[in-house]
């Protein structure tokens, strides 16, 4: 029996981005025979299916063909194709089916699933006041993170540069990797100079320096930037393999950041990776503020990919830890420094 349960999670502290501040998280759990198996967690003002997710899910779970397929641990291929424009719905259903197939992920065959190998993750510093960001940055460093991702674009740019200067004053690029995420906050005109200023701090990469949809301008930045550029929001709404190859061929970024909830579910993740690999473009996976239900599915996906792509094994992924929320679902994931482990 399939059903959906709406949920609301409260953030322990407001989570700031250049698009606004999150104080709560809403979504839907998918249950199979009363057990939570998957999660649909669209983001407001970002997910293309945010306004339609609940009604679409309710319709799908009452479809006789879907119910029959779930009983066999399957998802109808035609439904997967139909849900390409609805990535959070697709991810929730795909992860729920995977949960059923693998008996609650207990039969997933990866070193991560067997508790033999962890996933390295980056520490995330949300936007806030200079004092708040500095405090959070120092906390992540003291916790043992060797890769720090800092959200930029919401406070005075000079203060953001000062934060980066502080890190580099105490740690070399060999000791601490710095990633920054602008969430499209820079204008096309100011982006080149800001990228030049940021390059003084040995930045690993910058996510989405300008708004999505400006393919020509982003291509120019990727060709000329002194900092490697990673696409994020530009991947939203690009739903077929042909479109994905076209986007990557035109912009030719150094990296793409793949979020299953936003960028095509589990099947879409494999398509993005295939497209990026064919063009010599780097990639990593990132969660998108899911609860522990969605995070667990993404972590197991990372574990499988780590076995398939050895270069990924020590490359920090952008996985949250579930610690942002006051309440959450139980989890077998645990964090030791910057290493995420699955506890059998």
Coordinates of C-alpha atoms in Angstrom, one line a residue:
X1 CA 0.0 0.0 0.0
X2 CA 1.3 3.4 -1.0
X3 CA 0.6 6.7 0.9
X4 CA 2.1 10.1 1.4
X5 CA 2.7 12.0 4.6
X6 CA 3.3 15.8 4.5
X7 CA 5.9 17.0 7.0
X8 CA 7.5 20.2 8.2
X9 CA 10.9 20.5 9.8
X10 CA 12.2 23.5 11.7
X11 CA 15.8 24.8 11.2
X12 CA 17.8 25.2 14.4
X13 CA 19.1 28.4 13.0
X14 CA 18.0 30.4 9.9
X15 CA 19.8 29.2 6.8
X16 CA 20.7 32.1 4.5
X17 CA 21.4 32.1 0.8
X18 CA 21.4 34.9 -1.7
X19 CA 17.8 34.0 -2.6
X20 CA 16.5 34.3 0.9
X21 CA 16.5 32.7 4.4
X22 CA 15.1 29.2 5.2
X23 CA 13.5 28.8 8.6
X24 CA 11.5 25.7 7.9
X25 CA 11.4 22.8 5.5
X26 CA 8.3 21.2 4.0
X27 CA 7.9 18.1 1.9
X28 CA 6.2 14.7 1.6
X29 CA 7.3 11.2 2.8
X30 CA 6.3 8.2 0.6
X31 CA 5.3 5.2 2.7
X32 CA 5.2 1.6 1.5
X33 CA 3.1 -0.7 3.7
X34 CA 3.3 1.9 6.5
X35 CA 7.1 2.3 6.3
X36 CA 8.7 5.6 5.2
X37 CA 10.6 4.7 2.1
X38 CA 11.2 7.9 0.1
X39 CA 11.0 11.6 0.2
X40 CA 9.9 14.4 -2.1
X41 CA 11.4 17.7 -0.9
X42 CA 11.1 20.5 -3.4
X43 CA 12.6 23.8 -2.6
X44 CA 10.5 27.0 -2.7
X45 CA 11.5 29.5 -5.5
X46 CA 13.9 26.9 -6.9
X47 CA 12.3 23.6 -7.6
X48 CA 10.3 23.6 -10.8
X49 CA 7.7 21.2 -9.2
X50 CA 7.3 23.0 -5.8
X51 CA 3.7 24.0 -6.4
X52 CA 2.6 20.7 -8.0
X53 CA 4.5 18.1 -6.0
X54 CA 1.7 17.2 -3.5
X55 CA -1.1 16.9 -5.9
X56 CA 1.0 15.0 -8.4
X57 CA 2.2 12.6 -5.8
X58 CA -1.4 12.0 -4.6
X59 CA -2.5 11.2 -8.1
X60 CA 0.5 8.8 -8.8
X61 CA 0.2 6.7 -5.6
X62 CA -3.5 5.9 -6.5
X63 CA -2.6 4.7 -10.0
X64 CA -3.1 1.0 -10.3
X65 CA -0.1 0.5 -12.6
X66 CA 2.2 2.2 -10.1
X67 CA 0.8 0.2 -7.2
X68 CA 1.4 -3.0 -9.1
X69 CA 4.9 -2.0 -10.1
X70 CA 5.8 -1.0 -6.5
X71 CA 4.7 -4.4 -5.3
X72 CA 7.3 -5.9 -7.6
X73 CA 10.0 -3.4 -6.6
X74 CA 9.7 -1.5 -9.9
X75 CA 8.8 1.9 -11.3
X76 CA 7.0 1.9 -14.7
X77 CA 9.6 3.2 -17.3
X78 CA 6.9 5.4 -19.0
X79 CA 6.3 7.1 -15.6
X80 CA 10.0 7.8 -15.2
X81 CA 9.9 9.5 -18.6
X82 CA 6.7 11.4 -17.8
X83 CA 8.3 12.7 -14.5
X84 CA 11.4 14.2 -16.1
X85 CA 10.0 17.7 -15.6
X86 CA 9.3 16.9 -11.9
X87 CA 12.6 16.0 -10.4
X88 CA 11.7 16.0 -6.7
X89 CA 8.7 13.7 -7.3
X90 CA 10.9 11.4 -9.5
X91 CA 13.6 11.3 -6.8
X92 CA 11.1 10.5 -4.1
X93 CA 9.6 7.6 -6.1
X94 CA 12.9 6.2 -7.3
X95 CA 14.4 6.2 -3.9
X96 CA 11.2 4.6 -2.4
X97 CA 11.5 1.8 -5.0
X98 CA 15.2 1.4 -4.3
X99 CA 14.3 1.2 -0.6
X100 CA 11.9 -1.6 -1.3
X101 CA 14.3 -3.4 -3.7
X102 CA 17.2 -3.3 -1.2
X103 CA 15.1 -4.2 1.8
X104 CA 15.7 -0.8 3.5
X105 CA 19.1 -0.4 1.8
X106 CA 20.4 -3.4 3.7
X107 CA 21.4 -5.3 0.5
X108 CA 23.0 -2.3 -1.3
X109 CA 26.4 -3.6 -2.6
X110 CA 29.0 -0.9 -2.0
X111 CA 31.9 -0.4 0.4
X112 CA 30.0 2.5 2.0
X113 CA 26.9 0.3 2.6
X114 CA 29.1 -2.3 4.1
X115 CA 30.6 0.2 6.5
X116 CA 34.0 -0.3 4.9
X117 CA 34.6 3.1 3.5
X118 CA 33.3 6.6 4.3
X119 CA 32.2 9.5 2.1
X120 CA 34.2 12.6 2.5
X121 CA 32.0 15.7 2.7
X122 CA 32.5 19.4 2.8
X123 CA 31.6 21.7 5.7
X124 CA 28.9 24.3 4.8
X125 CA 28.9 27.9 6.1
X126 CA 25.6 29.5 5.5
X127 CA 25.2 33.2 4.8
X128 CA 24.7 35.5 7.8
X129 CA 26.4 38.5 9.3
X130 CA 30.2 38.6 9.1
X131 CA 30.4 37.6 12.8
X132 CA 28.0 34.6 12.3
X133 CA 29.8 33.4 9.2
X134 CA 33.2 33.7 10.9
X135 CA 32.0 31.8 13.9
X136 CA 30.5 29.0 11.8
X137 CA 33.6 28.9 9.6
X138 CA 35.8 28.4 12.7
X139 CA 33.5 25.8 14.0
X140 CA 33.7 23.7 10.8
X141 CA 37.5 24.0 10.8
X142 CA 37.7 22.9 14.5
X143 CA 35.4 19.9 13.6
X144 CA 38.0 18.6 11.2
X145 CA 36.6 19.6 7.8
X146 CA 39.4 19.9 5.2
X147 CA 37.0 21.3 2.6
X148 CA 34.8 24.3 3.5
X149 CA 32.0 25.6 1.3
X150 CA 31.0 29.2 2.0
X151 CA 27.8 30.7 0.7
X152 CA 28.5 34.2 -0.6
X153 CA 26.6 37.1 -2.2
X154 CA 24.4 38.3 0.7
X155 CA 26.6 40.5 2.8
X156 CA 29.2 43.1 1.8
X157 CA 31.6 41.5 -0.7
X158 CA 34.6 43.0 1.1
X159 CA 33.6 41.3 4.3
X160 CA 33.3 38.0 2.4
X161 CA 36.8 38.5 1.1
X162 CA 38.0 39.2 4.7
X163 CA 36.6 35.8 5.7
X164 CA 38.5 34.1 3.0
X165 CA 41.6 36.0 3.8
X166 CA 41.3 34.8 7.4
X167 CA 41.3 31.1 6.3
X168 CA 44.3 31.6 4.0
X169 CA 46.2 33.4 6.7
X170 CA 46.0 30.2 8.9
X171 CA 45.7 27.4 6.3
X172 CA 47.3 26.7 2.9
X173 CA 45.3 25.3 0.0
X174 CA 46.9 22.0 0.8
X175 CA 45.5 22.1 4.3
X176 CA 42.0 23.4 3.6
X177 CA 40.1 23.4 0.3
X178 CA 37.8 26.4 -0.1
X179 CA 34.6 26.2 -2.3
X180 CA 32.3 29.2 -2.6
X181 CA 28.7 29.3 -3.8
X182 CA 27.2 32.5 -5.1
X183 CA 23.8 31.1 -6.0
X184 CA 23.7 33.5 -9.0
X185 CA 24.3 36.6 -6.9
X186 CA 26.8 38.4 -9.2
X187 CA 25.7 40.5 -12.1
X188 CA 27.2 39.7 -15.5
X189 CA 29.2 42.9 -15.5
X190 CA 30.7 42.6 -12.0
X191 CA 31.4 38.9 -12.2
X192 CA 34.8 39.0 -13.9
X193 CA 36.3 41.4 -11.3
X194 CA 34.8 39.5 -8.4
X195 CA 36.2 36.3 -9.8
X196 CA 39.6 38.0 -10.1
X197 CA 39.5 39.1 -6.4
X198 CA 38.4 35.7 -5.2
X199 CA 41.3 34.0 -7.1
X200 CA 43.8 35.5 -4.6
X201 CA 42.6 33.0 -2.0
X202 CA 43.3 29.7 -4.0
X203 CA 39.6 28.9 -4.4
X204 CA 38.8 25.4 -5.6
X205 CA 35.7 26.4 -7.4
X206 CA 32.7 28.8 -7.4
X207 CA 29.2 27.6 -7.9
X208 CA 26.9 29.5 -10.2
X209 CA 28.5 33.0 -10.1
X210 CA 25.7 34.5 -12.3
X211 CA 22.0 33.7 -12.6
X212 CA 20.9 30.6 -14.5
X213 CA 19.8 30.8 -18.2
X214 CA 22.6 33.0 -19.5
X215 CA 24.4 30.3 -21.4
X216 CA 26.5 32.5 -23.6
X217 CA 27.7 34.7 -20.8
X218 CA 28.4 31.8 -18.5
X219 CA 30.4 30.1 -21.3
X220 CA 32.5 33.2 -21.5
X221 CA 33.1 33.2 -17.8
X222 CA 34.1 29.6 -17.8
X223 CA 36.6 30.2 -20.6
X224 CA 38.2 33.2 -18.9
X225 CA 37.7 32.8 -15.1
X226 CA 40.8 32.4 -12.9
X227 CA 38.6 30.1 -10.7
X228 CA 37.0 26.9 -11.9
X229 CA 33.3 27.3 -12.3
X230 CA 30.7 24.8 -11.2
X231 CA 27.1 24.8 -12.6
X232 CA 24.2 24.3 -10.2
X233 CA 21.0 26.2 -10.9
X234 CA 21.8 26.1 -14.7
X235 CA 21.0 22.4 -14.5
X236 CA 17.4 22.9 -13.3
X237 CA 14.8 22.2 -16.0
X238 CA 17.3 20.6 -18.4
X239 CA 15.5 17.3 -18.6
X240 CA 16.7 15.1 -21.4
X241 CA 20.1 13.6 -22.2
X242 CA 20.3 15.6 -25.4
X243 CA 19.5 18.9 -23.6
X244 CA 22.1 18.1 -21.0
X245 CA 24.8 17.4 -23.5
X246 CA 23.9 20.6 -25.3
X247 CA 24.1 22.7 -22.2
X248 CA 27.5 21.3 -21.2
X249 CA 28.9 21.5 -24.7
X250 CA 27.9 25.2 -25.0
X251 CA 29.0 26.4 -21.5
X252 CA 31.9 23.9 -21.0
X253 CA 32.1 24.4 -17.2
X254 CA 34.9 22.9 -15.1
X255 CA 32.4 21.2 -12.8
X256 CA 28.7 20.4 -12.4
X257 CA 27.1 20.0 -9.0
X258 CA 24.3 17.4 -9.1
X259 CA 21.4 17.5 -6.7
X260 CA 19.1 14.5 -7.3
X261 CA 16.1 16.4 -5.9
X262 CA 16.6 19.3 -8.3
X263 CA 18.3 17.8 -11.3
X264 CA 16.4 14.8 -12.4
X265 CA 16.2 12.2 -9.6
X266 CA 18.5 9.1 -9.5
X267 CA 18.1 8.3 -13.2
X268 CA 18.9 11.9 -14.1
X269 CA 22.0 11.8 -11.9
X270 CA 23.4 9.0 -13.9
X271 CA 22.6 10.9 -17.1
X272 CA 24.3 14.0 -15.9
X273 CA 27.4 12.0 -14.9
X274 CA 27.5 10.2 -18.3
X275 CA 27.2 13.6 -20.1
X276 CA 29.9 15.2 -18.0
X277 CA 32.3 12.2 -18.3
X278 CA 31.9 12.2 -22.1
X279 CA 33.1 15.9 -22.2
X280 CA 35.8 15.7 -19.5
X281 CA 33.8 17.8 -17.0
X282 CA 34.2 17.2 -13.3
X283 CA 31.2 16.6 -11.0
X284 CA 30.1 15.9 -7.4
X285 CA 26.8 15.3 -5.7
X286 CA 25.1 17.5 -3.2
X287 CA 22.0 17.1 -1.0
X288 CA 19.3 19.8 -1.0
X289 CA 18.1 20.1 2.6
X290 CA 16.3 16.8 2.5
X291 CA 15.5 15.0 5.8
X292 CA 17.5 11.9 6.8
X293 CA 15.2 9.9 4.4
X294 CA 16.4 11.6 1.2
X295 CA 19.9 12.1 2.6
X296 CA 20.3 8.4 3.2
X297 CA 19.3 7.6 -0.4
X298 CA 21.8 10.2 -1.8
X299 CA 24.5 8.9 0.5
X300 CA 24.1 5.3 -0.8
X301 CA 24.1 6.7 -4.3
X302 CA 27.4 8.4 -3.5
X303 CA 28.7 5.1 -2.2
X304 CA 27.9 3.3 -5.4
X305 CA 29.4 6.0 -7.5
X306 CA 32.5 6.0 -5.4
X307 CA 33.1 2.4 -6.2
X308 CA 32.5 3.0 -9.9
X309 CA 34.7 6.1 -10.1
X310 CA 37.9 5.8 -8.0
X311 CA 38.7 9.5 -8.5
X312 CA 35.6 10.3 -6.5
X313 CA 36.6 8.3 -3.4
X314 CA 38.4 11.2 -1.5
X315 CA 36.7 14.0 -3.4
X316 CA 34.4 15.9 -0.9
X317 CA 30.7 15.6 -1.7
X318 CA 28.2 18.2 -0.6
X319 CA 26.1 16.1 1.7
X320 CA 24.3 17.6 4.7
X321 CA 24.2 15.7 8.0
X322 CA 20.6 16.2 9.1
X323 CA 21.9 18.3 12.0
X324 CA 20.3 21.5 10.7
X325 CA 16.8 20.5 11.9
X326 CA 15.3 20.4 15.4
X327 CA 13.7 17.1 14.6
X328 CA 14.4 14.5 11.9
X329 CA 13.8 10.8 11.0
X330 CA 16.2 8.2 12.5
X331 CA 19.4 7.6 10.5
X332 CA 22.2 5.1 10.2
X333 CA 24.5 7.8 9.0
X334 CA 27.1 9.2 11.3
X335 CA 29.8 11.8 11.0
X336 CA 33.4 11.6 12.2
X337 CA 35.3 14.8 11.3
X338 CA 34.6 15.2 7.6
X339 CA 33.9 11.5 7.0
X340 CA 30.3 10.3 6.7
X341 CA 29.9 6.6 7.6
X342 CA 27.0 4.2 7.2
X343 CA 26.5 2.1 10.4
X344 CA 25.1 -1.3 9.5

